XYZ file of C-alpha atoms in Angstrom:
755
model
C 195.266 -87.065 -57.893
C 193.039 -86.526 -54.886
C 190.418 -84.952 -57.169
C 190.450 -88.053 -59.372
C 189.914 -90.262 -56.311
C 186.941 -88.145 -55.275
C 185.431 -88.334 -58.779
C 185.972 -92.098 -58.839
C 184.294 -92.449 -55.452
C 181.326 -90.354 -56.592
C 181.014 -92.432 -59.765
C 181.083 -95.707 -57.833
C 178.626 -94.359 -55.254
C 176.310 -93.198 -58.045
C 176.631 -96.553 -59.858
C 175.895 -98.582 -56.749
C 173.012 -96.301 -55.869
C 171.586 -96.552 -59.385
C 171.966 -100.340 -59.387
C 170.238 -100.596 -55.992
C 167.423 -98.308 -57.124
C 166.980 -100.280 -60.354
C 166.931 -103.543 -58.448
C 164.399 -102.176 -55.960
C 162.338 -100.700 -58.786
C 162.322 -104.047 -60.582
C 161.140 -105.831 -57.445
C 158.442 -103.235 -56.893
C 157.313 -103.592 -60.505
C 157.106 -107.370 -60.166
C 155.168 -107.047 -56.919
C 152.669 -104.793 -58.707
C 152.285 -107.266 -61.560
C 151.772 -110.153 -59.153
C 149.172 -108.220 -57.140
C 147.315 -107.182 -60.276
C 147.286 -110.707 -61.709
C 146.236 -112.240 -58.386
C 143.238 -109.909 -58.207
C 141.962 -111.294 -61.522
C 142.274 -114.971 -60.601
C 139.470 -117.299 -59.570
C 139.993 -119.653 -56.655
C 140.272 -122.526 -59.136
C 143.047 -120.764 -61.026
C 144.882 -120.063 -57.798
C 144.768 -123.670 -56.620
C 145.949 -124.769 -60.059
C 149.086 -122.681 -59.534
C 149.715 -124.608 -56.319
C 149.504 -127.968 -58.104
C 152.539 -129.698 -59.587
C 152.053 -132.683 -61.891
C 154.517 -135.179 -63.430
C 154.396 -135.239 -67.234
C 154.369 -139.042 -67.188
C 150.676 -138.672 -66.276
C 150.096 -137.628 -69.893
C 152.331 -140.292 -71.444
C 150.838 -143.182 -73.429
C 151.593 -146.368 -71.498
C 152.667 -148.216 -74.641
C 154.511 -145.244 -76.182
C 157.273 -143.907 -73.919
C 157.979 -140.267 -74.667
C 154.731 -139.735 -76.552
C 152.094 -137.621 -74.840
C 148.307 -137.594 -74.975
C 147.678 -133.947 -75.777
C 144.058 -134.230 -74.647
C 145.252 -135.112 -71.145
C 147.732 -132.237 -71.215
C 144.958 -129.871 -72.290
C 142.719 -131.141 -69.496
C 145.455 -130.493 -66.937
C 145.987 -126.900 -68.031
C 142.486 -125.879 -69.107
C 140.336 -127.714 -66.571
C 142.656 -127.898 -63.567
C 144.697 -124.744 -64.362
C 147.916 -126.618 -63.508
C 150.702 -124.137 -62.928
C 153.781 -126.356 -62.862
C 155.041 -129.618 -64.333
C 158.127 -131.774 -63.823
C 159.954 -135.017 -64.617
C 161.057 -136.737 -67.819
C 159.467 -139.299 -70.130
C 159.899 -142.984 -69.362
C 162.037 -143.274 -72.488
C 164.857 -141.386 -70.771
C 166.543 -138.044 -71.374
C 165.236 -136.201 -74.463
C 167.435 -134.112 -76.752
C 167.198 -130.349 -76.327
C 165.275 -130.261 -79.607
C 162.687 -132.644 -78.154
C 162.590 -130.621 -74.943
C 162.040 -127.476 -76.971
C 159.173 -129.059 -78.880
C 157.495 -130.341 -75.730
C 157.861 -127.125 -73.723
C 156.534 -125.230 -76.761
C 153.458 -127.480 -76.752
C 152.943 -126.778 -73.043
C 153.461 -123.054 -73.548
C 150.995 -122.942 -76.430
C 148.402 -124.689 -74.277
C 148.964 -122.224 -71.423
C 148.577 -119.299 -73.836
C 145.000 -120.464 -74.526
C 143.982 -119.995 -70.888
C 142.055 -116.950 -69.720
C 144.993 -115.251 -68.000
C 147.778 -116.840 -70.061
C 149.891 -117.653 -67.006
C 152.970 -119.647 -68.101
C 153.649 -123.121 -66.737
C 156.757 -123.492 -64.560
C 158.736 -126.609 -65.505
C 161.125 -128.192 -63.002
C 163.797 -130.875 -63.312
C 166.371 -132.720 -61.186
C 169.468 -131.123 -62.736
C 171.687 -132.133 -59.846
C 175.031 -132.770 -61.558
C 174.558 -131.035 -64.868
C 171.793 -131.150 -67.451
C 171.539 -134.813 -66.529
C 168.046 -135.205 -67.983
C 168.976 -133.782 -71.396
C 170.776 -136.026 -73.890
C 174.224 -134.733 -74.719
C 174.454 -132.474 -71.695
C 177.601 -131.971 -69.639
C 177.662 -134.184 -66.547
C 179.753 -133.138 -63.563
C 180.748 -135.079 -60.467
C 177.858 -135.659 -58.094
C 177.695 -133.190 -55.200
C 179.838 -135.272 -52.850
C 182.640 -135.078 -55.406
C 182.170 -131.345 -55.875
C 182.527 -130.999 -52.101
C 185.795 -132.943 -52.277
C 187.288 -130.279 -54.542
C 187.110 -127.756 -51.689
C 186.924 -125.273 -54.553
C 183.854 -123.024 -54.560
C 184.825 -121.391 -57.856
C 184.847 -124.636 -59.828
C 181.576 -125.526 -58.095
C 180.005 -122.197 -59.088
C 181.239 -122.577 -62.653
C 179.767 -126.089 -62.864
C 176.365 -124.821 -61.743
C 176.606 -121.945 -64.230
C 177.136 -124.420 -67.069
C 174.334 -126.622 -65.753
C 172.024 -123.587 -65.775
C 173.006 -122.733 -69.353
C 172.308 -126.257 -70.578
C 169.111 -126.646 -68.576
C 167.760 -123.384 -70.003
C 168.785 -124.663 -73.431
C 166.253 -127.408 -72.699
C 163.669 -124.643 -72.046
C 163.558 -125.657 -68.377
C 163.879 -122.722 -65.927
C 163.668 -124.452 -62.513
C 166.034 -127.025 -60.958
C 165.614 -129.172 -57.837
C 169.126 -128.411 -56.648
C 171.321 -127.990 -54.635
C 170.899 -130.705 -52.014
C 171.751 -129.182 -48.621
C 171.119 -132.234 -46.469
C 173.565 -132.859 -43.628
C 173.983 -136.647 -43.416
C 174.739 -138.113 -40.020
C 174.607 -141.811 -40.959
C 177.041 -143.048 -43.643
C 174.627 -145.797 -44.691
C 172.107 -143.238 -45.955
C 171.479 -143.688 -49.674
C 171.620 -139.973 -50.479
C 175.044 -139.099 -49.077
C 176.395 -138.699 -52.600
C 173.751 -136.051 -53.300
C 175.039 -133.998 -50.355
C 178.177 -131.954 -49.758
C 179.285 -134.210 -46.902
C 179.179 -134.077 -43.144
C 180.279 -130.505 -42.407
C 177.885 -127.564 -42.084
C 180.360 -124.885 -43.139
C 181.547 -126.765 -46.222
C 177.935 -127.480 -47.192
C 176.950 -123.824 -46.733
C 179.800 -122.564 -48.891
C 179.236 -125.102 -51.646
C 175.468 -124.564 -51.535
C 175.808 -120.804 -51.956
C 178.271 -121.373 -54.817
C 175.695 -123.596 -56.541
C 172.972 -120.977 -56.099
C 175.216 -118.233 -57.487
C 176.092 -120.389 -60.468
C 172.498 -121.367 -61.198
C 170.811 -118.000 -60.620
C 173.568 -115.527 -61.471
C 172.863 -111.842 -60.969
C 169.608 -112.066 -62.936
C 167.595 -115.254 -62.609
C 165.471 -114.061 -65.528
C 168.401 -114.278 -67.927
C 168.101 -116.882 -70.671
C 171.200 -118.534 -69.187
C 170.046 -118.810 -65.563
C 167.557 -120.934 -63.648
C 165.741 -120.766 -60.308
C 167.036 -123.097 -57.613
C 165.084 -125.327 -55.260
C 167.162 -126.054 -52.150
C 166.368 -129.372 -50.488
C 165.351 -131.157 -48.334
C 164.404 -128.773 -45.543
C 165.231 -129.935 -42.832
C 166.915 -132.846 -41.003
C 166.406 -135.286 -43.880
C 169.930 -136.715 -43.729
C 169.781 -137.668 -40.061
C 167.675 -140.805 -40.063
C 168.374 -142.972 -37.053
C 168.203 -146.149 -39.151
C 170.215 -144.868 -42.101
C 167.312 -145.840 -44.368
C 165.752 -143.269 -46.695
C 162.634 -141.418 -45.500
C 162.747 -142.860 -41.991
C 162.428 -140.838 -38.754
C 165.057 -138.454 -37.428
C 165.558 -137.515 -33.793
C 167.436 -134.203 -33.599
C 167.411 -131.889 -30.578
C 166.382 -128.424 -31.745
C 169.627 -126.976 -30.409
C 171.544 -129.327 -32.708
C 169.160 -128.718 -35.615
C 169.709 -124.983 -35.342
C 173.468 -125.068 -34.938
C 174.284 -127.500 -37.739
C 171.334 -127.865 -40.145
C 169.530 -124.539 -40.046
C 172.715 -122.534 -40.615
C 173.020 -124.180 -44.032
C 169.517 -123.126 -45.073
C 170.012 -119.662 -43.626
C 173.047 -119.203 -45.873
C 171.114 -120.492 -48.894
C 168.150 -118.213 -48.235
C 170.510 -115.227 -47.968
C 172.156 -116.509 -51.147
C 168.899 -115.970 -53.031
C 167.337 -119.428 -53.394
C 163.923 -119.063 -55.055
C 162.245 -122.200 -53.723
C 162.597 -124.829 -51.016
C 161.693 -128.522 -51.122
C 160.628 -130.131 -47.840
C 162.043 -133.196 -46.055
C 159.976 -136.295 -46.842
C 160.568 -137.705 -43.387
C 159.795 -136.661 -39.847
C 161.799 -134.814 -37.211
C 161.117 -135.609 -33.562
C 157.778 -137.252 -34.352
C 156.354 -134.596 -36.682
C 156.457 -134.985 -40.470
C 158.110 -131.817 -41.736
C 155.361 -131.408 -44.350
C 152.945 -131.007 -41.440
C 155.127 -128.727 -39.303
C 153.857 -125.143 -39.214
C 156.656 -124.373 -36.791
C 159.465 -125.438 -39.122
C 157.946 -124.211 -42.403
C 156.096 -121.020 -41.481
C 157.564 -119.887 -38.178
C 161.216 -120.758 -38.807
C 161.744 -120.822 -42.583
C 159.384 -118.079 -43.710
C 159.285 -115.787 -40.702
C 162.566 -116.288 -38.846
C 164.796 -116.758 -41.909
C 162.689 -114.390 -43.994
C 162.352 -116.755 -46.962
C 160.401 -114.985 -49.717
C 160.226 -117.763 -52.314
C 157.797 -120.676 -52.452
C 157.789 -124.001 -50.637
C 157.178 -127.201 -52.598
C 156.626 -130.737 -51.367
C 158.666 -133.704 -52.458
C 157.083 -136.524 -54.476
C 153.615 -137.506 -53.102
C 154.483 -136.237 -49.652
C 151.077 -134.791 -48.808
C 149.501 -138.103 -49.766
C 152.061 -139.835 -47.557
C 150.899 -137.849 -44.527
C 147.988 -140.254 -44.292
C 149.250 -143.379 -46.111
C 152.671 -143.548 -44.408
C 152.970 -141.118 -41.523
C 149.428 -141.662 -40.196
C 148.985 -138.082 -38.982
C 145.899 -137.551 -41.170
C 142.855 -139.758 -41.672
C 142.544 -139.150 -45.396
C 143.898 -137.070 -48.268
C 141.606 -134.133 -47.529
C 142.878 -133.872 -43.958
C 146.462 -134.240 -45.205
C 146.023 -131.380 -47.685
C 144.593 -129.161 -44.964
C 147.424 -130.014 -42.579
C 150.163 -129.339 -45.121
C 148.786 -126.122 -46.617
C 148.140 -124.628 -43.187
C 151.680 -125.640 -42.214
C 152.970 -123.451 -45.036
C 153.225 -125.656 -48.133
C 152.775 -123.477 -51.239
C 152.954 -126.109 -53.977
C 152.166 -129.825 -53.934
C 154.172 -132.240 -56.061
C 151.065 -134.415 -56.177
C 152.190 -135.625 -58.823
C 150.075 -138.281 -60.573
C 146.479 -137.166 -60.009
C 144.366 -134.132 -59.141
C 143.426 -135.060 -55.580
C 145.292 -132.086 -54.109
C 143.426 -129.693 -56.393
C 140.009 -131.210 -55.665
C 140.461 -131.428 -51.907
C 142.005 -127.977 -51.485
C 139.200 -126.410 -53.522
C 136.673 -128.085 -51.250
C 138.566 -126.977 -48.124
C 138.610 -123.341 -49.250
C 134.973 -123.368 -50.309
C 134.044 -124.729 -46.875
C 136.124 -122.146 -45.018
C 138.602 -124.659 -43.560
C 141.579 -123.116 -45.321
C 141.533 -119.301 -45.451
C 141.840 -117.557 -48.791
C 144.682 -115.508 -47.324
C 146.813 -118.669 -47.110
C 146.059 -119.440 -50.770
C 146.863 -115.892 -51.848
C 150.173 -115.990 -49.991
C 151.164 -119.240 -51.699
C 150.160 -118.090 -55.178
C 151.862 -114.728 -54.708
C 155.119 -116.520 -53.961
C 154.787 -118.765 -57.025
C 153.803 -115.993 -59.427
C 156.649 -113.819 -58.204
C 159.188 -116.465 -59.222
C 157.505 -116.851 -62.620
C 157.843 -113.120 -63.220
C 161.430 -113.114 -61.958
C 162.219 -115.910 -64.420
C 160.797 -113.787 -67.239
C 158.446 -116.629 -68.227
C 155.637 -114.289 -69.203
C 157.864 -112.900 -71.973
C 160.056 -115.912 -72.796
C 158.493 -119.237 -71.798
C 160.510 -121.196 -74.399
C 164.219 -120.897 -75.162
C 165.623 -120.231 -78.622
C 168.047 -123.052 -79.418
C 170.211 -120.645 -81.440
C 171.122 -118.913 -78.162
C 172.936 -122.000 -76.858
C 175.811 -122.834 -79.213
C 177.980 -124.047 -76.314
C 175.591 -126.827 -75.274
C 177.688 -129.953 -74.684
C 180.744 -128.104 -75.979
C 184.375 -128.983 -75.417
C 184.672 -125.823 -73.320
C 182.045 -127.165 -70.913
C 183.463 -130.687 -70.997
C 186.855 -129.301 -69.972
C 185.311 -127.705 -66.873
C 183.625 -131.024 -65.973
C 186.945 -132.816 -66.474
C 188.732 -130.334 -64.209
C 186.037 -130.754 -61.564
C 186.436 -134.535 -61.696
C 190.227 -134.226 -61.545
C 190.044 -131.948 -58.494
C 187.492 -134.162 -56.759
C 189.298 -137.508 -56.972
C 190.973 -138.054 -53.618
C 194.177 -139.966 -52.928
C 193.704 -141.475 -49.472
C 196.757 -143.753 -49.282
C 199.974 -144.106 -51.260
C 202.423 -146.459 -49.568
C 205.964 -146.390 -50.934
C 204.818 -143.897 -53.595
C 203.294 -146.683 -55.681
C 201.452 -143.920 -57.513
C 201.884 -142.488 -60.043
C 202.249 -145.601 -62.176
C 204.769 -146.109 -64.968
C 203.177 -146.061 -68.421
C 205.571 -148.745 -69.663
C 204.749 -151.387 -67.045
C 202.081 -154.001 -67.562
C 199.143 -153.827 -65.163
C 195.934 -155.726 -64.523
C 192.666 -153.825 -64.316
C 189.886 -155.707 -62.600
C 186.749 -155.151 -60.560
C 183.036 -154.753 -61.281
C 183.048 -150.937 -61.644
C 185.894 -150.730 -64.176
C 183.907 -150.829 -67.409
C 180.554 -149.077 -67.035
C 179.428 -145.461 -67.145
C 176.711 -146.329 -64.600
C 179.272 -146.512 -61.824
C 180.922 -143.232 -62.781
C 177.635 -141.305 -62.895
C 175.358 -142.956 -60.342
C 171.695 -142.000 -60.042
C 169.860 -139.031 -61.551
C 171.723 -139.662 -64.795
C 169.555 -139.774 -67.926
C 166.840 -141.373 -65.804
C 165.980 -141.673 -62.111
C 168.153 -144.661 -61.167
C 170.887 -143.908 -63.699
C 170.754 -147.386 -65.195
C 170.860 -146.234 -68.840
C 174.144 -144.321 -68.679
C 175.957 -146.902 -70.803
C 173.537 -146.119 -73.639
C 173.310 -142.348 -73.275
C 177.018 -141.886 -72.470
C 178.353 -144.532 -74.839
C 180.638 -141.909 -76.410
C 182.368 -141.328 -73.053
C 185.232 -143.359 -71.610
C 184.828 -145.928 -68.871
C 187.861 -146.481 -66.636
C 188.916 -149.392 -68.853
C 188.658 -147.348 -72.026
C 190.472 -144.376 -70.495
C 193.356 -146.576 -69.336
C 193.584 -148.318 -72.703
C 193.757 -144.908 -74.304
C 196.420 -143.841 -71.819
C 198.892 -146.755 -71.945
C 197.741 -148.910 -74.851
C 195.871 -152.218 -74.819
C 199.141 -154.143 -74.888
C 200.064 -152.879 -71.398
C 196.643 -153.408 -69.839
C 195.092 -156.751 -69.018
C 191.433 -156.733 -68.012
C 188.879 -159.056 -66.514
C 185.830 -158.171 -64.456
C 187.044 -160.236 -61.484
C 183.797 -160.132 -59.526
C 180.171 -159.135 -59.617
C 178.891 -156.365 -57.351
C 176.640 -158.808 -55.531
C 176.971 -162.384 -56.775
C 179.891 -164.727 -56.148
C 181.867 -166.038 -59.127
C 184.820 -168.120 -57.970
C 185.853 -168.918 -61.533
C 186.127 -165.215 -62.374
C 188.133 -164.528 -59.221
C 190.481 -167.370 -60.106
C 190.863 -165.912 -63.599
C 191.774 -162.511 -62.178
C 194.347 -164.042 -59.831
C 195.925 -165.998 -62.660
C 196.121 -162.952 -64.925
C 197.631 -160.907 -62.104
C 200.627 -163.226 -61.961
C 201.854 -161.770 -65.250
C 201.787 -158.087 -64.272
C 203.728 -155.852 -61.918
C 200.761 -153.990 -60.406
C 196.992 -154.342 -60.038
C 194.318 -151.661 -60.359
C 191.277 -152.904 -58.451
C 188.002 -151.043 -59.091
C 185.370 -151.636 -56.435
C 182.245 -149.780 -55.394
C 178.481 -149.743 -55.586
C 175.664 -150.214 -58.031
C 173.891 -147.132 -59.364
C 170.980 -146.104 -57.128
C 168.850 -143.220 -55.973
C 166.766 -142.763 -52.812
C 165.049 -145.803 -51.245
C 166.307 -148.336 -53.851
C 169.764 -147.580 -52.460
C 168.919 -148.582 -48.880
C 171.342 -151.091 -47.359
C 171.498 -153.078 -44.131
C 175.231 -153.775 -44.314
C 177.729 -150.925 -44.614
C 180.601 -153.248 -45.568
C 181.456 -153.357 -49.241
C 179.782 -156.423 -50.764
C 181.249 -159.807 -49.847
C 181.875 -160.733 -53.484
C 184.135 -157.714 -53.911
C 185.890 -158.268 -50.599
C 186.634 -161.844 -51.621
C 188.276 -160.627 -54.852
C 190.405 -158.099 -52.953
C 191.596 -160.686 -50.439
C 192.377 -163.231 -53.164
C 194.498 -160.725 -55.098
C 196.283 -159.545 -51.958
C 197.764 -163.035 -51.450
C 199.955 -162.440 -54.508
C 201.926 -159.790 -52.600
C 201.822 -157.410 -55.544
C 201.067 -153.697 -55.209
C 197.322 -153.123 -55.499
C 195.831 -149.712 -56.252
C 192.285 -149.713 -54.893
C 189.961 -147.420 -56.849
C 186.605 -146.729 -55.205
C 183.535 -145.688 -57.193
C 180.863 -145.287 -54.542
C 178.206 -142.901 -53.326
C 178.920 -143.465 -49.647
C 181.856 -144.901 -47.661
C 181.423 -148.662 -47.852
C 183.653 -150.324 -45.260
C 186.928 -151.748 -46.580
C 188.690 -152.518 -43.288
C 188.707 -156.264 -44.027
C 191.344 -155.753 -46.719
C 192.476 -152.106 -46.755
C 195.780 -152.857 -45.044
C 196.690 -155.051 -48.026
C 196.195 -152.189 -50.484
C 199.259 -150.164 -51.484
C 197.170 -147.177 -52.540
C 193.551 -146.105 -52.146
C 191.871 -143.640 -54.528
C 188.352 -142.383 -53.819
C 186.569 -141.366 -57.028
C 183.081 -140.911 -55.528
C 180.766 -140.537 -58.580
C 182.879 -138.335 -60.877
C 180.542 -138.082 -63.884
C 181.141 -138.574 -67.583
C 184.728 -137.295 -67.506
C 185.696 -139.320 -64.449
C 187.357 -142.170 -66.341
C 189.729 -139.793 -68.140
C 190.467 -137.838 -64.981
C 191.254 -141.000 -63.027
C 193.602 -142.299 -65.722
C 195.476 -138.997 -65.738
C 195.835 -139.105 -61.959
C 196.963 -142.744 -61.817
C 199.745 -142.005 -64.300
C 200.803 -138.644 -62.922
C 199.595 -136.366 -65.701
C 197.381 -134.739 -63.071
C 198.336 -134.270 -59.438
C 195.450 -135.288 -57.123
C 194.085 -132.548 -54.856
C 190.724 -133.776 -53.548
C 190.014 -134.017 -49.835
C 187.562 -136.296 -48.087
C 184.323 -134.420 -47.196
C 183.342 -136.964 -44.533
C 184.921 -139.367 -42.074
C 185.447 -142.733 -43.745
C 184.476 -145.225 -41.009
C 186.522 -148.300 -40.190
C 183.786 -150.287 -38.428
C 179.969 -150.265 -38.522
C 179.804 -149.142 -34.895
C 182.475 -146.458 -35.188
C 180.657 -143.713 -37.038
C 181.840 -140.577 -35.246
C 182.116 -137.394 -37.287
C 185.367 -135.459 -37.471
C 183.910 -132.648 -35.309
C 183.118 -135.149 -32.575
C 182.905 -134.409 -28.884
C 185.864 -135.189 -26.631
C 184.022 -138.109 -25.061
C 183.926 -139.748 -28.503
C 187.722 -139.688 -28.704
C 188.675 -141.575 -25.553
C 191.824 -143.600 -25.996
C 195.141 -143.840 -24.217
C 194.235 -140.975 -21.894
C 191.266 -142.875 -20.421
C 191.568 -143.110 -16.636
C 191.044 -146.880 -16.598
C 194.405 -147.444 -18.238
C 194.807 -150.852 -16.675
C 192.136 -152.187 -19.037
C 192.441 -153.020 -22.730
C 189.803 -151.763 -25.118
C 189.325 -150.390 -28.608
C 189.709 -146.691 -29.126
C 186.318 -145.137 -29.697
C 187.511 -142.833 -32.485
C 189.302 -144.686 -35.246
C 188.138 -143.750 -38.747
C 189.685 -145.479 -41.734
C 190.374 -142.002 -43.120
C 189.483 -138.704 -41.457
C 187.559 -135.778 -42.924
C 189.969 -133.604 -44.889
C 192.349 -136.431 -45.799
C 193.858 -135.992 -49.252
C 197.359 -136.763 -50.467
C 199.373 -135.275 -53.316
C 202.303 -136.313 -55.498
C 204.173 -133.286 -54.211
C 204.754 -132.049 -50.661
C 203.558 -128.864 -48.972
C 205.175 -127.194 -45.974
C 203.166 -124.920 -43.672
C 204.875 -122.219 -41.610
C 204.419 -118.853 -39.908
C 200.883 -119.322 -38.648
C 200.023 -115.905 -37.221
C 196.972 -114.200 -35.725
C 196.696 -110.431 -35.519
C 195.413 -110.402 -31.931
C 196.066 -112.640 -28.958
C 193.021 -111.241 -27.147
C 189.723 -110.048 -28.638
C 186.448 -108.694 -27.296
C 182.965 -109.713 -28.393
C 182.916 -107.357 -31.369
C 186.376 -107.973 -32.850
C 187.234 -109.992 -35.909
C 190.443 -111.984 -36.192
C 192.876 -112.159 -39.124
C 194.924 -115.323 -39.580
C 197.804 -115.826 -41.999
C 199.847 -118.894 -42.883
C 202.599 -119.533 -45.422
C 202.316 -122.570 -47.666
C 205.224 -123.765 -49.829
C 205.409 -126.476 -52.459
C 208.547 -128.325 -51.364
C 208.269 -131.059 -53.977
C 209.074 -131.384 -57.668
C 205.560 -131.256 -59.150
C 203.000 -128.468 -59.385
C 200.053 -129.099 -57.121
C 196.834 -127.742 -55.721
C 196.334 -127.655 -51.983
C 193.157 -127.091 -50.004
C 194.177 -125.090 -46.955
C 191.782 -125.906 -44.099
C 191.345 -123.804 -40.959
C 189.846 -125.485 -37.891
C 188.717 -123.803 -34.679
C 188.445 -125.363 -31.225
C 186.620 -123.800 -28.283
C 188.654 -125.168 -25.389
C 185.961 -124.888 -22.692
C 182.242 -124.176 -23.114
C 178.983 -124.622 -21.227
C 177.730 -126.870 -24.042
C 180.358 -129.559 -24.537
C 182.565 -128.266 -27.340
C 183.617 -130.040 -30.516
C 187.196 -131.278 -30.810
C 187.493 -129.043 -33.866
C 185.273 -127.461 -36.486
C 186.063 -126.334 -40.020
C 185.643 -122.562 -40.280
C 187.470 -121.567 -43.478
C 189.129 -123.137 -46.513
C 190.871 -121.992 -49.676
C 192.228 -123.931 -52.659
C 195.587 -122.693 -53.954
C 197.883 -123.761 -56.791
C 201.654 -123.811 -56.265
C 204.528 -124.514 -58.637
C 207.560 -126.370 -57.256
C 209.375 -124.081 -54.832
C 206.567 -121.509 -54.856
C 205.157 -120.062 -51.622
C 201.912 -118.237 -50.898
C 200.554 -116.507 -47.833
C 196.947 -117.473 -47.234
C 194.786 -115.071 -45.231
C 191.573 -115.882 -43.384
C 189.258 -113.703 -41.306
C 187.082 -115.072 -38.511
C 184.120 -113.116 -37.157
C 182.146 -113.354 -33.954
C 179.604 -115.839 -35.381
C 182.478 -118.282 -35.894
C 183.044 -118.358 -32.136
C 179.413 -118.960 -31.233
C 177.260 -122.001 -30.534
C 173.584 -122.531 -29.779
C 172.862 -122.878 -26.076
C 169.980 -124.639 -24.342
C 167.839 -121.522 -24.671
C 168.268 -121.828 -28.468
C 170.323 -118.628 -28.572
C 173.599 -118.135 -30.426
C 176.226 -117.174 -27.853
C 179.977 -117.063 -27.368
C 181.693 -117.418 -24.011
C 184.925 -115.929 -22.777
C 187.919 -118.164 -22.729
C 190.616 -119.713 -24.891
C 190.232 -120.816 -28.514
C 192.676 -122.767 -30.666
C 193.239 -122.321 -34.401
C 194.706 -125.232 -36.345
C 195.976 -125.256 -39.932
C 197.745 -128.462 -40.938
C 200.056 -129.304 -38.011
C 200.301 -125.708 -36.783
C 198.290 -124.190 -33.932
C 197.793 -120.794 -32.332
C 195.612 -119.764 -29.401
C 193.750 -116.567 -28.598
C 191.534 -115.370 -25.777
C 187.994 -114.043 -25.996
C 187.623 -111.554 -23.140
């Protein structure tokens, strides 16, 4: 037996060694190919590789989706353009159309002197959302709410498969922004307010997209975004300034990108805004010194849309486009998403020819870009074979998207167990988001703003259609009840009158579809027209189930107390209507958890991992005065109810004292004490009780999603390492300090001492 163990060990050692050698050999071979190709390139060809153009530049203005092939030829032959992106103005093409177009591009590139393939990129942020018939998943905020990295990885894997089926090998995803203002229009593109959750979900996305071999016909290269500090605007408006102390930036934001770089991300897109007065596109410190040198990022850095141009038109740190190009390229930008002209190409060529930008900087940028093209196997297979993708849009993939939606939907309130509903009772469905695919998908769905989802996803079920399918039209009354923005007293009166004939009301409220700056708001409260409908219905004293379809937490404190149940759907994608119906009627047990604090008031925006001074309440020393508690979210990060009950017990740690090199093992027993199978996200929080930098009240350090049958128990095990105990001090160093720490899982706590 011992001999067999030795042989097995030798086999595994040999296999791992062979795999490592093969991997190293492959990298070395690619490096040789890149070096050889670079030596043959003219300066014009090199700058062309650094230029990214939107394909709409070639589109006939009066013929959406039809391209002027002379303009395409000019781009590739004259300007040597190395990468393209975006979709036609007509909306998402079929994969057959994508195949035809990418073939045309590839054929044009094959006519060039060096036959370097064009790299095509797309915003595949919640599936192949720019390919007709693709599988659309919940937006990232919903994927975060699953607290399930495996379903997140699987979703990205399917998205990669379907994006490659479109002959597109590069995706502008995942979004790793850490939003600090709930009004920000891109919260739904993020994984929420916690650094650890974002890191874990981001790495899962990268693994799903890139797999073990990014050159596989089923994988794509990722572009993590938007490095760095983009989600922290002081105004809450998109692309406005952020003020973030570097200590804070390093502890909370940079750790996310560090994890993604280690996870293998092939490219990075830069923050369109500014941090502490410097546009990130112009920051050599953040791009070159920190990202490339400190984190060791080996891929290429790309701008966001027009962001070099904006250095002089918006940010006013450059006098003209030429100065802006110089500033950005010297800062470390490798590729410019220009994207609608050739000004970057012309100005950079002039700068190099005049010695203002060294050729070494150009060679570094082009080396990084070419390396990714070789890794993607584009030189051998620039266009996908449609026969290789029989599962595109398949029921197998749809089932995964449905499961993701079902695990993301979060039950925040359920007074008197009003949910699940009885299929035999008559209910009223009302609200402006109840009967449109736009409000299930949100932006980046078939086009930029997602306003054509009702056409492209007409075969999918809205909430209304899913509920009609679930309980029959005879048991479901429907009226829109209100507009998202405009008042309609007659429609509200109609909804109130119809509600008198039912036992319960399902009220669907939320937001319009939006992306980026068009989603900016000045009022975080849900729109007044919707609030008026909610208040009018609440006067009937009938149970109301509030269903939220929104990209960010719009305030509902004016009427939330009158709601019997609150269900947060986020933006659950094409299968969200079906998943919601199954949850409302108990065919699926909800298991989502809130990935951000849901604020109660517009001036009470503290995060869950707040400082102690943000939590002052009854313990305040001036207890003879009356005042509002400073920390009072409508619902706290991690909130998520179930139709069953879970009991936590036996929280144990393997050591009560550790030194600065020990790890810590934590176990806890979780039992389903109810009558229904359920999934539970087990969350572990850590508190540093005293520290030289004021500590957080608690911080998420580990999580695991488990599934338990009624009466079933599981022991969940977590391991904490030294980095989990550390924080960034004022010298910008990661340190831990001796003293007591507290572990919390559910309502259980244990303490240990760091010596």
